mmCIF file of C-alpha atoms in Angstrom:
data_model
loop_
_atom_site.group_PDB
_atom_site.id
_atom_site.type_symbol
_atom_site.label_atom_id
_atom_site.label_comp_id
_atom_site.label_asym_id
_atom_site.label_seq_id
_atom_site.Cartn_x
_atom_site.Cartn_y
_atom_site.Cartn_z
ATOM 1 C CA MET A 1 -31.472 149.408 75.611
ATOM 2 C CA GLY A 2 -28.920 152.063 75.464
ATOM 3 C CA ALA A 3 -25.568 151.325 77.315
ATOM 4 C CA HIS A 4 -26.554 147.871 78.070
ATOM 5 C CA SER A 5 -27.467 147.009 74.671
ATOM 6 C CA HIS A 6 -24.012 144.923 74.209
ATOM 7 C CA ASN A 7 -25.254 142.314 76.864
ATOM 8 C CA CYS A 8 -28.643 141.883 74.972
ATOM 9 C CA SER A 9 -29.123 139.151 72.201
ATOM 10 C CA ASN A 10 -31.690 137.158 70.490
ATOM 11 C CA THR A 11 -32.477 133.712 71.869
ATOM 12 C CA SER A 12 -34.267 130.625 70.475
ATOM 13 C CA TYR A 13 -34.271 128.677 74.053
ATOM 14 C CA PHE A 14 -34.238 128.840 77.588
ATOM 15 C CA VAL A 15 -32.070 127.127 80.018
ATOM 16 C CA LEU A 16 -34.240 125.608 83.154
ATOM 17 C CA SER A 17 -32.707 124.963 86.499
ATOM 18 C CA GLY A 18 -32.940 122.398 89.074
ATOM 19 C CA ILE A 19 -32.434 123.590 92.692
ATOM 20 C CA PRO A 20 -29.446 125.791 93.198
ATOM 21 C CA SER A 21 -26.697 124.767 95.229
ATOM 22 C CA LEU A 22 -28.260 121.129 95.233
ATOM 23 C CA GLU A 23 -26.952 120.497 91.629
ATOM 24 C CA ASN A 24 -24.902 117.350 92.780
ATOM 25 C CA PHE A 25 -27.877 115.838 94.084
ATOM 26 C CA ASN A 26 -30.280 116.544 91.266
ATOM 27 C CA PHE A 27 -30.372 112.940 89.906
ATOM 28 C CA TRP A 28 -31.314 111.566 93.389
ATOM 29 C CA MET A 29 -34.103 114.371 93.803
ATOM 30 C CA GLY A 30 -35.566 112.841 90.571
ATOM 31 C CA PHE A 31 -36.866 109.848 92.377
ATOM 32 C CA PRO A 32 -39.233 111.429 94.951
ATOM 33 C CA LEU A 33 -40.573 113.744 91.829
ATOM 34 C CA ILE A 34 -41.092 110.531 90.203
ATOM 35 C CA LEU A 35 -43.035 109.098 93.159
ATOM 36 C CA MET A 36 -44.876 112.679 93.364
ATOM 37 C CA TYR A 37 -45.866 112.284 89.721
ATOM 38 C CA VAL A 38 -47.011 108.595 90.073
ATOM 39 C CA PHE A 39 -49.022 109.642 93.170
ATOM 40 C CA ALA A 40 -50.631 112.779 91.328
ATOM 41 C CA VAL A 41 -51.562 110.512 88.295
ATOM 42 C CA ILE A 42 -52.938 107.590 90.226
ATOM 43 C CA GLY A 43 -54.639 109.742 93.136
ATOM 44 C CA ASN A 44 -56.456 112.088 90.475
ATOM 45 C CA ALA A 45 -57.198 109.150 87.966
ATOM 46 C CA SER A 46 -58.798 107.220 90.799
ATOM 47 C CA ILE A 47 -61.041 110.066 92.029
ATOM 48 C CA LEU A 48 -62.161 110.548 88.314
ATOM 49 C CA TYR A 49 -62.890 106.756 87.933
ATOM 50 C CA ILE A 50 -64.643 106.239 90.734
ATOM 51 C CA ILE A 51 -66.921 109.540 90.232
ATOM 52 C CA LYS A 52 -67.609 108.217 86.535
ATOM 53 C CA VAL A 53 -68.612 104.569 87.534
ATOM 54 C CA ASP A 54 -70.639 105.436 90.689
ATOM 55 C CA GLN A 55 -74.126 106.732 89.747
ATOM 56 C CA ASP A 56 -74.596 107.952 93.585
ATOM 57 C CA LEU A 57 -71.560 110.408 92.944
ATOM 58 C CA HIS A 58 -73.119 112.117 90.172
ATOM 59 C CA GLU A 59 -73.866 114.992 92.374
ATOM 60 C CA PRO A 60 -72.616 118.881 91.963
ATOM 61 C CA MET A 61 -70.154 118.451 94.753
ATOM 62 C CA TYR A 62 -68.548 115.283 92.741
ATOM 63 C CA ILE A 63 -68.887 116.798 89.533
ATOM 64 C CA PHE A 64 -66.638 119.831 90.780
ATOM 65 C CA LEU A 65 -64.165 117.447 92.395
ATOM 66 C CA SER A 66 -63.632 115.471 88.954
ATOM 67 C CA MET A 67 -63.196 118.802 87.429
ATOM 68 C CA LEU A 68 -60.434 119.772 89.972
ATOM 69 C CA SER A 69 -58.821 116.166 89.492
ATOM 70 C CA MET A 70 -58.519 116.702 85.869
ATOM 71 C CA ILE A 71 -56.887 120.113 86.146
ATOM 72 C CA ASP A 72 -54.481 118.778 88.771
ATOM 73 C CA LEU A 73 -53.727 115.805 86.451
ATOM 74 C CA LEU A 74 -53.132 118.195 83.575
ATOM 75 C CA ILE A 75 -51.045 120.551 85.511
ATOM 76 C CA ALA A 76 -48.881 117.640 86.798
ATOM 77 C CA THR A 77 -48.350 116.424 83.171
ATOM 78 C CA THR A 78 -47.625 119.795 81.874
ATOM 79 C CA THR A 79 -44.882 120.211 84.799
ATOM 80 C CA MET A 80 -43.286 117.056 85.976
ATOM 81 C CA PRO A 81 -42.102 115.401 82.882
ATOM 82 C CA LYS A 82 -40.196 118.149 81.924
ATOM 83 C CA MET A 83 -38.695 118.595 85.432
ATOM 84 C CA LEU A 84 -37.721 114.714 85.302
ATOM 85 C CA GLY A 85 -35.822 115.460 82.174
ATOM 86 C CA ILE A 86 -33.733 118.130 84.234
ATOM 87 C CA PHE A 87 -33.149 116.008 87.450
ATOM 88 C CA LEU A 88 -32.522 112.658 85.727
ATOM 89 C CA MET A 89 -30.956 113.379 82.446
ATOM 90 C CA ASP A 90 -29.672 116.952 82.722
ATOM 91 C CA ASP A 91 -31.885 117.938 79.850
ATOM 92 C CA ARG A 92 -32.215 121.712 80.588
ATOM 93 C CA GLU A 93 -32.980 123.280 77.395
ATOM 94 C CA ILE A 94 -36.544 124.215 76.215
ATOM 95 C CA SER A 95 -37.225 125.819 72.970
ATOM 96 C CA PHE A 96 -38.484 129.484 73.191
ATOM 97 C CA ASP A 97 -41.919 128.541 71.334
ATOM 98 C CA LEU A 98 -42.395 125.320 73.658
ATOM 99 C CA CYS A 99 -41.376 127.660 76.866
ATOM 100 C CA LEU A 100 -44.616 129.854 75.898
ATOM 101 C CA THR A 101 -46.814 127.096 75.506
ATOM 102 C CA GLN A 102 -45.834 125.580 78.736
ATOM 103 C CA MET A 103 -46.059 129.169 80.285
ATOM 104 C CA PHE A 104 -49.668 129.570 78.720
ATOM 105 C CA PHE A 105 -50.717 126.132 79.961
ATOM 106 C CA ILE A 106 -49.452 126.544 83.561
ATOM 107 C CA HIS A 107 -51.103 130.310 84.221
ATOM 108 C CA PHE A 108 -54.357 128.760 82.242
ATOM 109 C CA LEU A 109 -54.825 125.721 84.351
ATOM 110 C CA SER A 110 -53.917 127.683 87.487
ATOM 111 C CA ALA A 111 -56.838 129.896 86.494
ATOM 112 C CA LEU A 112 -59.184 127.242 85.962
ATOM 113 C CA GLU A 113 -58.306 125.538 89.423
ATOM 114 C CA SER A 114 -59.056 128.992 90.852
ATOM 115 C CA GLY A 115 -62.482 129.199 89.042
ATOM 116 C CA ILE A 116 -63.403 125.667 90.057
ATOM 117 C CA LEU A 117 -62.417 126.335 93.844
ATOM 118 C CA VAL A 118 -64.859 129.255 93.658
ATOM 119 C CA ALA A 119 -67.731 126.717 92.130
ATOM 120 C CA MET A 120 -67.072 124.487 95.011
ATOM 121 C CA ALA A 121 -67.512 127.368 97.386
ATOM 122 C CA VAL A 122 -70.805 128.310 95.850
ATOM 123 C CA ASP A 123 -71.696 124.564 95.811
ATOM 124 C CA ARG A 124 -71.194 124.234 99.588
ATOM 125 C CA TYR A 125 -72.944 127.666 100.092
ATOM 126 C CA VAL A 126 -75.993 126.377 98.424
ATOM 127 C CA ALA A 127 -75.699 123.045 100.304
ATOM 128 C CA ILE A 128 -75.786 124.519 103.764
ATOM 129 C CA CYS A 129 -77.485 127.974 103.189
ATOM 130 C CA GLN A 130 -80.313 126.913 100.799
ATOM 131 C CA PRO A 131 -80.528 122.960 101.239
ATOM 132 C CA LEU A 132 -83.981 122.726 99.966
ATOM 133 C CA ARG A 133 -83.179 124.454 96.738
ATOM 134 C CA TYR A 134 -80.024 122.506 96.165
ATOM 135 C CA SER A 135 -81.109 120.451 93.366
ATOM 136 C CA SER A 136 -83.072 123.270 91.675
ATOM 137 C CA ILE A 137 -80.189 125.731 91.899
ATOM 138 C CA LEU A 138 -77.181 123.432 90.955
ATOM 139 C CA THR A 139 -78.650 121.743 87.859
ATOM 140 C CA SER A 140 -76.562 119.934 85.199
ATOM 141 C CA GLU A 141 -77.357 122.767 82.755
ATOM 142 C CA LYS A 142 -75.890 125.482 85.084
ATOM 143 C CA ILE A 143 -72.833 123.447 86.151
ATOM 144 C CA SER A 144 -72.161 123.157 82.642
ATOM 145 C CA LYS A 145 -72.640 127.186 82.096
ATOM 146 C CA MET A 146 -70.260 127.578 85.249
ATOM 147 C CA PHE A 147 -67.287 125.203 83.695
ATOM 148 C CA ALA A 148 -67.956 127.014 80.291
ATOM 149 C CA ILE A 149 -67.651 130.660 81.690
ATOM 150 C CA ILE A 150 -64.441 129.452 83.722
ATOM 151 C CA LEU A 151 -63.072 128.009 80.868
ATOM 152 C CA VAL A 152 -63.811 131.065 78.521
ATOM 153 C CA ARG A 153 -62.540 133.557 81.250
ATOM 154 C CA GLY A 154 -59.413 131.833 81.743
ATOM 155 C CA ALA A 155 -58.692 131.474 77.942
ATOM 156 C CA LEU A 156 -59.605 135.135 77.007
ATOM 157 C CA VAL A 157 -57.294 136.292 80.107
ATOM 158 C CA LEU A 158 -54.425 134.039 79.470
ATOM 159 C CA ILE A 159 -53.962 133.867 75.711
ATOM 160 C CA PRO A 160 -51.996 137.479 75.972
ATOM 161 C CA ILE A 161 -49.554 136.341 78.222
ATOM 162 C CA PRO A 162 -47.390 134.504 75.697
ATOM 163 C CA LEU A 163 -48.185 137.131 73.083
ATOM 164 C CA ILE A 164 -46.793 139.939 75.316
ATOM 165 C CA ILE A 165 -43.503 137.951 75.790
ATOM 166 C CA LYS A 166 -43.253 137.039 72.045
ATOM 167 C CA ARG A 167 -43.120 140.636 71.180
ATOM 168 C CA LEU A 168 -39.666 141.341 73.567
ATOM 169 C CA PRO A 169 -36.914 141.219 70.947
ATOM 170 C CA LEU A 170 -33.958 140.935 73.071
ATOM 171 C CA TRP A 171 -32.809 139.126 76.147
ATOM 172 C CA LYS A 172 -30.186 139.648 78.876
ATOM 173 C CA SER A 173 -29.972 136.046 79.456
ATOM 174 C CA ASN A 174 -31.873 132.842 78.687
ATOM 175 C CA ARG A 175 -31.053 131.288 82.078
ATOM 176 C CA LEU A 176 -34.361 130.809 84.177
ATOM 177 C CA THR A 177 -34.182 129.896 87.988
ATOM 178 C CA HIS A 178 -37.243 127.497 87.821
ATOM 179 C CA SER A 179 -37.710 124.263 86.565
ATOM 180 C CA TYR A 180 -40.420 125.619 84.097
ATOM 181 C CA CYS A 181 -41.609 128.811 82.419
ATOM 182 C CA LEU A 182 -43.345 131.233 84.377
ATOM 183 C CA HIS A 183 -44.294 134.694 83.217
ATOM 184 C CA GLN A 184 -43.050 136.712 85.941
ATOM 185 C CA GLU A 185 -39.686 135.297 85.575
ATOM 186 C CA VAL A 186 -39.210 135.204 81.868
ATOM 187 C CA MET A 187 -40.514 138.996 81.500
ATOM 188 C CA ASN A 188 -37.420 139.767 84.000
ATOM 189 C CA LEU A 189 -34.839 138.407 81.570
ATOM 190 C CA ALA A 190 -35.929 140.704 78.724
ATOM 191 C CA CYS A 191 -34.007 143.982 77.586
ATOM 192 C CA GLY A 192 -36.947 145.791 76.440
ATOM 193 C CA ASP A 193 -39.551 147.827 78.246
ATOM 194 C CA ILE A 194 -41.759 145.218 80.349
ATOM 195 C CA LYS A 195 -43.966 147.736 81.777
ATOM 196 C CA VAL A 196 -47.152 146.204 79.823
ATOM 197 C CA ASN A 197 -46.191 142.667 81.011
ATOM 198 C CA ILE A 198 -45.690 143.810 84.703
ATOM 199 C CA ILE A 199 -49.436 145.554 84.551
ATOM 200 C CA TYR A 200 -50.955 143.032 82.787
ATOM 201 C CA GLY A 201 -49.593 140.235 85.131
ATOM 202 C CA LEU A 202 -50.817 142.275 87.852
ATOM 203 C CA PHE A 203 -54.335 142.374 86.100
ATOM 204 C CA VAL A 204 -54.419 138.586 85.658
ATOM 205 C CA ILE A 205 -53.621 138.122 89.457
ATOM 206 C CA LEU A 206 -56.237 140.556 90.552
ATOM 207 C CA SER A 207 -59.156 139.825 87.924
ATOM 208 C CA VAL A 208 -58.796 136.246 88.481
ATOM 209 C CA MET A 209 -57.173 135.000 91.609
ATOM 210 C CA GLY A 210 -58.077 138.370 93.601
ATOM 211 C CA ILE A 211 -61.779 138.035 92.497
ATOM 212 C CA ASP A 212 -62.013 134.535 93.158
ATOM 213 C CA SER A 213 -60.677 134.500 96.559
ATOM 214 C CA LEU A 214 -63.017 137.373 97.427
ATOM 215 C CA PHE A 215 -66.075 135.302 96.193
ATOM 216 C CA ILE A 216 -64.599 132.217 98.339
ATOM 217 C CA PHE A 217 -64.070 134.492 101.341
ATOM 218 C CA PHE A 218 -67.572 135.822 101.239
ATOM 219 C CA SER A 219 -69.174 132.497 100.581
ATOM 220 C CA TYR A 220 -67.697 131.314 103.939
ATOM 221 C CA MET A 221 -68.715 134.338 105.586
ATOM 222 C CA LEU A 222 -72.260 133.549 104.792
ATOM 223 C CA ILE A 223 -71.706 129.790 105.586
ATOM 224 C CA ILE A 224 -70.249 130.553 108.987
ATOM 225 C CA LYS A 225 -73.394 132.820 109.711
ATOM 226 C CA THR A 226 -75.792 130.250 108.763
ATOM 227 C CA VAL A 227 -73.842 127.642 110.851
ATOM 228 C CA LEU A 228 -73.764 129.453 113.915
ATOM 229 C CA GLY A 229 -77.597 129.825 113.715
ATOM 230 C CA LEU A 230 -77.743 125.715 113.643
ATOM 231 C CA VAL A 231 -77.573 123.678 117.035
ATOM 232 C CA GLU A 232 -74.183 122.296 117.806
ATOM 233 C CA GLU A 233 -74.319 118.877 116.110
ATOM 234 C CA ALA A 234 -76.017 120.167 112.841
ATOM 235 C CA SER A 235 -73.302 122.903 112.732
ATOM 236 C CA MET A 236 -70.351 120.635 113.255
ATOM 237 C CA LYS A 237 -71.602 118.332 110.380
ATOM 238 C CA ALA A 238 -72.387 121.079 107.978
ATOM 239 C CA PHE A 239 -69.066 122.711 108.800
ATOM 240 C CA SER A 240 -67.012 119.241 108.306
ATOM 241 C CA THR A 241 -68.413 118.976 104.773
ATOM 242 C CA CYS A 242 -66.452 122.188 104.093
ATOM 243 C CA ALA A 243 -63.126 120.891 105.703
ATOM 244 C CA SER A 244 -61.843 119.132 102.305
ATOM 245 C CA HIS A 245 -62.671 122.429 100.141
ATOM 246 C CA ILE A 246 -61.157 124.776 102.879
ATOM 247 C CA CYS A 247 -57.615 122.694 102.759
ATOM 248 C CA ALA A 248 -57.887 122.616 98.796
ATOM 249 C CA VAL A 249 -58.215 126.348 99.076
ATOM 250 C CA LEU A 250 -55.089 126.731 101.296
ATOM 251 C CA VAL A 251 -52.972 124.293 99.616
ATOM 252 C CA TYR A 252 -53.814 126.603 96.417
ATOM 253 C CA TYR A 253 -53.850 130.193 97.438
ATOM 254 C CA ILE A 254 -50.983 130.210 100.278
ATOM 255 C CA PRO A 255 -48.130 129.093 97.784
ATOM 256 C CA LEU A 256 -49.639 131.411 94.807
ATOM 257 C CA ILE A 257 -49.952 134.408 96.867
ATOM 258 C CA GLY A 258 -46.155 133.686 98.339
ATOM 259 C CA LEU A 259 -44.930 133.059 94.822
ATOM 260 C CA SER A 260 -46.560 136.446 93.337
ATOM 261 C CA VAL A 261 -45.265 138.523 96.372
ATOM 262 C CA ILE A 262 -41.806 137.035 96.366
ATOM 263 C CA HIS A 263 -41.373 137.461 92.591
ATOM 264 C CA ARG A 264 -42.309 141.194 92.996
ATOM 265 C CA PHE A 265 -40.371 141.915 96.266
ATOM 266 C CA LYS A 266 -37.428 139.545 95.954
ATOM 267 C CA SER A 267 -35.448 139.015 99.438
ATOM 268 C CA ASN A 268 -31.465 139.314 99.083
ATOM 269 C CA THR A 269 -31.445 137.196 102.595
ATOM 270 C CA MET A 270 -33.310 134.202 100.993
ATOM 271 C CA PRO A 271 -32.717 134.603 97.256
ATOM 272 C CA ASN A 272 -34.056 130.990 96.405
ATOM 273 C CA LEU A 273 -37.262 131.500 98.232
ATOM 274 C CA HIS A 274 -38.809 132.045 94.889
ATOM 275 C CA ILE A 275 -37.933 128.568 93.730
ATOM 276 C CA LEU A 276 -39.194 126.900 96.760
ATOM 277 C CA PHE A 277 -42.698 128.542 96.518
ATOM 278 C CA GLY A 278 -42.524 128.047 92.823
ATOM 279 C CA ASN A 279 -42.174 124.450 93.219
ATOM 280 C CA VAL A 280 -44.611 124.067 96.095
ATOM 281 C CA TYR A 281 -47.557 126.079 94.076
ATOM 282 C CA LEU A 282 -47.224 123.810 91.160
ATOM 283 C CA LEU A 283 -46.395 120.288 92.705
ATOM 284 C CA LEU A 284 -48.391 120.378 95.922
ATOM 285 C CA PRO A 285 -51.970 120.797 94.695
ATOM 286 C CA PRO A 286 -51.907 117.788 92.289
ATOM 287 C CA VAL A 287 -50.570 115.324 94.850
ATOM 288 C CA ILE A 288 -52.218 116.553 98.048
ATOM 289 C CA ASN A 289 -55.710 117.333 96.713
ATOM 290 C CA PRO A 290 -56.324 113.574 96.177
ATOM 291 C CA LEU A 291 -55.209 112.932 99.623
ATOM 292 C CA ILE A 292 -57.369 115.580 101.098
ATOM 293 C CA TYR A 293 -60.477 114.470 99.452
ATOM 294 C CA GLY A 294 -59.610 110.648 99.930
ATOM 295 C CA ILE A 295 -59.300 110.940 103.798
ATOM 296 C CA LYS A 296 -61.592 113.830 104.609
ATOM 297 C CA THR A 297 -64.651 112.845 102.275
ATOM 298 C CA LYS A 298 -66.417 109.682 103.539
ATOM 299 C CA GLN A 299 -67.959 108.473 100.180
ATOM 300 C CA ILE A 300 -64.935 109.002 98.287
ATOM 301 C CA ARG A 301 -62.762 107.300 100.968
ATOM 302 C CA HIS A 302 -65.111 104.212 101.128
ATOM 303 C CA ARG A 303 -64.936 103.766 97.424
ATOM 304 C CA LEU A 304 -61.207 104.097 97.215
ATOM 305 C CA LYS A 305 -60.733 101.276 99.889
ATOM 306 C CA LYS A 306 -63.363 99.089 97.944
ATOM 307 C CA LEU A 307 -61.052 99.843 94.446
ATOM 308 C CA TYR A 308 -57.976 99.240 95.692
ATOM 309 C CA GLY A 309 -59.385 96.467 97.731
ATOM 310 C CA LYS A 310 -60.294 94.491 94.603
ATOM 311 C CA ILE A 311 -57.057 95.335 92.624
ATOM 312 C CA ILE A 312 -55.254 93.915 95.691
ATOM 313 C CA HIS A 313 -57.440 90.743 95.657
ATOM 314 C CA ARG A 314 -56.972 90.468 91.978
ATOM 315 C CA GLY A 315 -53.182 90.566 92.538
ATOM 316 C CA LYS A 316 -53.087 87.805 94.955
ATOM 317 C CA ASN A 317 -55.428 85.667 92.800
ATOM 318 C CA SER A 318 -53.137 86.006 89.753
ATOM 319 C CA ARG A 319 -50.332 85.074 91.648
ATOM 320 C CA ASN A 320 -51.971 81.986 93.152
ATOM 321 C CA ILE A 321 -52.962 80.807 89.684
#
């Protein structure tokens, strides 16, 4: 601590931020956030409901999609209600322990989402490269084991994150620039030695997201190799089944990589860029993924139309009574 010890103190809470330079518009920005949260909840809940009630969709591809929707629903619920408190009621304080809890769940759910995207890439690889063995390779038992591995890996790797923050005794400031708690930012407010946090944070990124992105990349290399050997019509049909997954991967990984890079190499010319990437990284997938799968996947699209058609029809009937 040395010469700077007089600037350091204990803290029992952190102060979250809205969007810098736009504080006067915070209340109004809460309304688009409400719409995003409602859309994320309705979109993901609809996909979960459709897959649950429709026996034809009890296939590996849709089981993985239901897992992705559940994780997106949890991510939205972990972050958006507190953000709404900041924007609509100026409720910026979050207790130290609650901040650590939110931090764990944000990073844990993010690791689960990364793992599910790998499982979906494996599903597409088997469907296109090993179509005759698809049902024998991706059995219900193997899907359950894959999810258990993803769950255990996420828990084992992410449980130390709040613990290595908790060990830091004193803080230069308790003011965060994000609307939620992230390990990358909270550790930079500490007065103590954060070398362990930096190394472990990098280990998490490389061992989870780094390895997962390599698996996805190699899966698609093998898929492309197989698709190029098919006749044009068959190759287009095969690759179109991957379109939704490719979009979901891009929506997840581009903001994640951007956020990780910006937190480690901050730019003086665009000091608030990390806030933009942070919000996109957490808020975009839960809102966009149901839209991607609702538009790109014929079976889901057809059943969504049917579901909302019934709801609208019932609404009209109830008004006529």
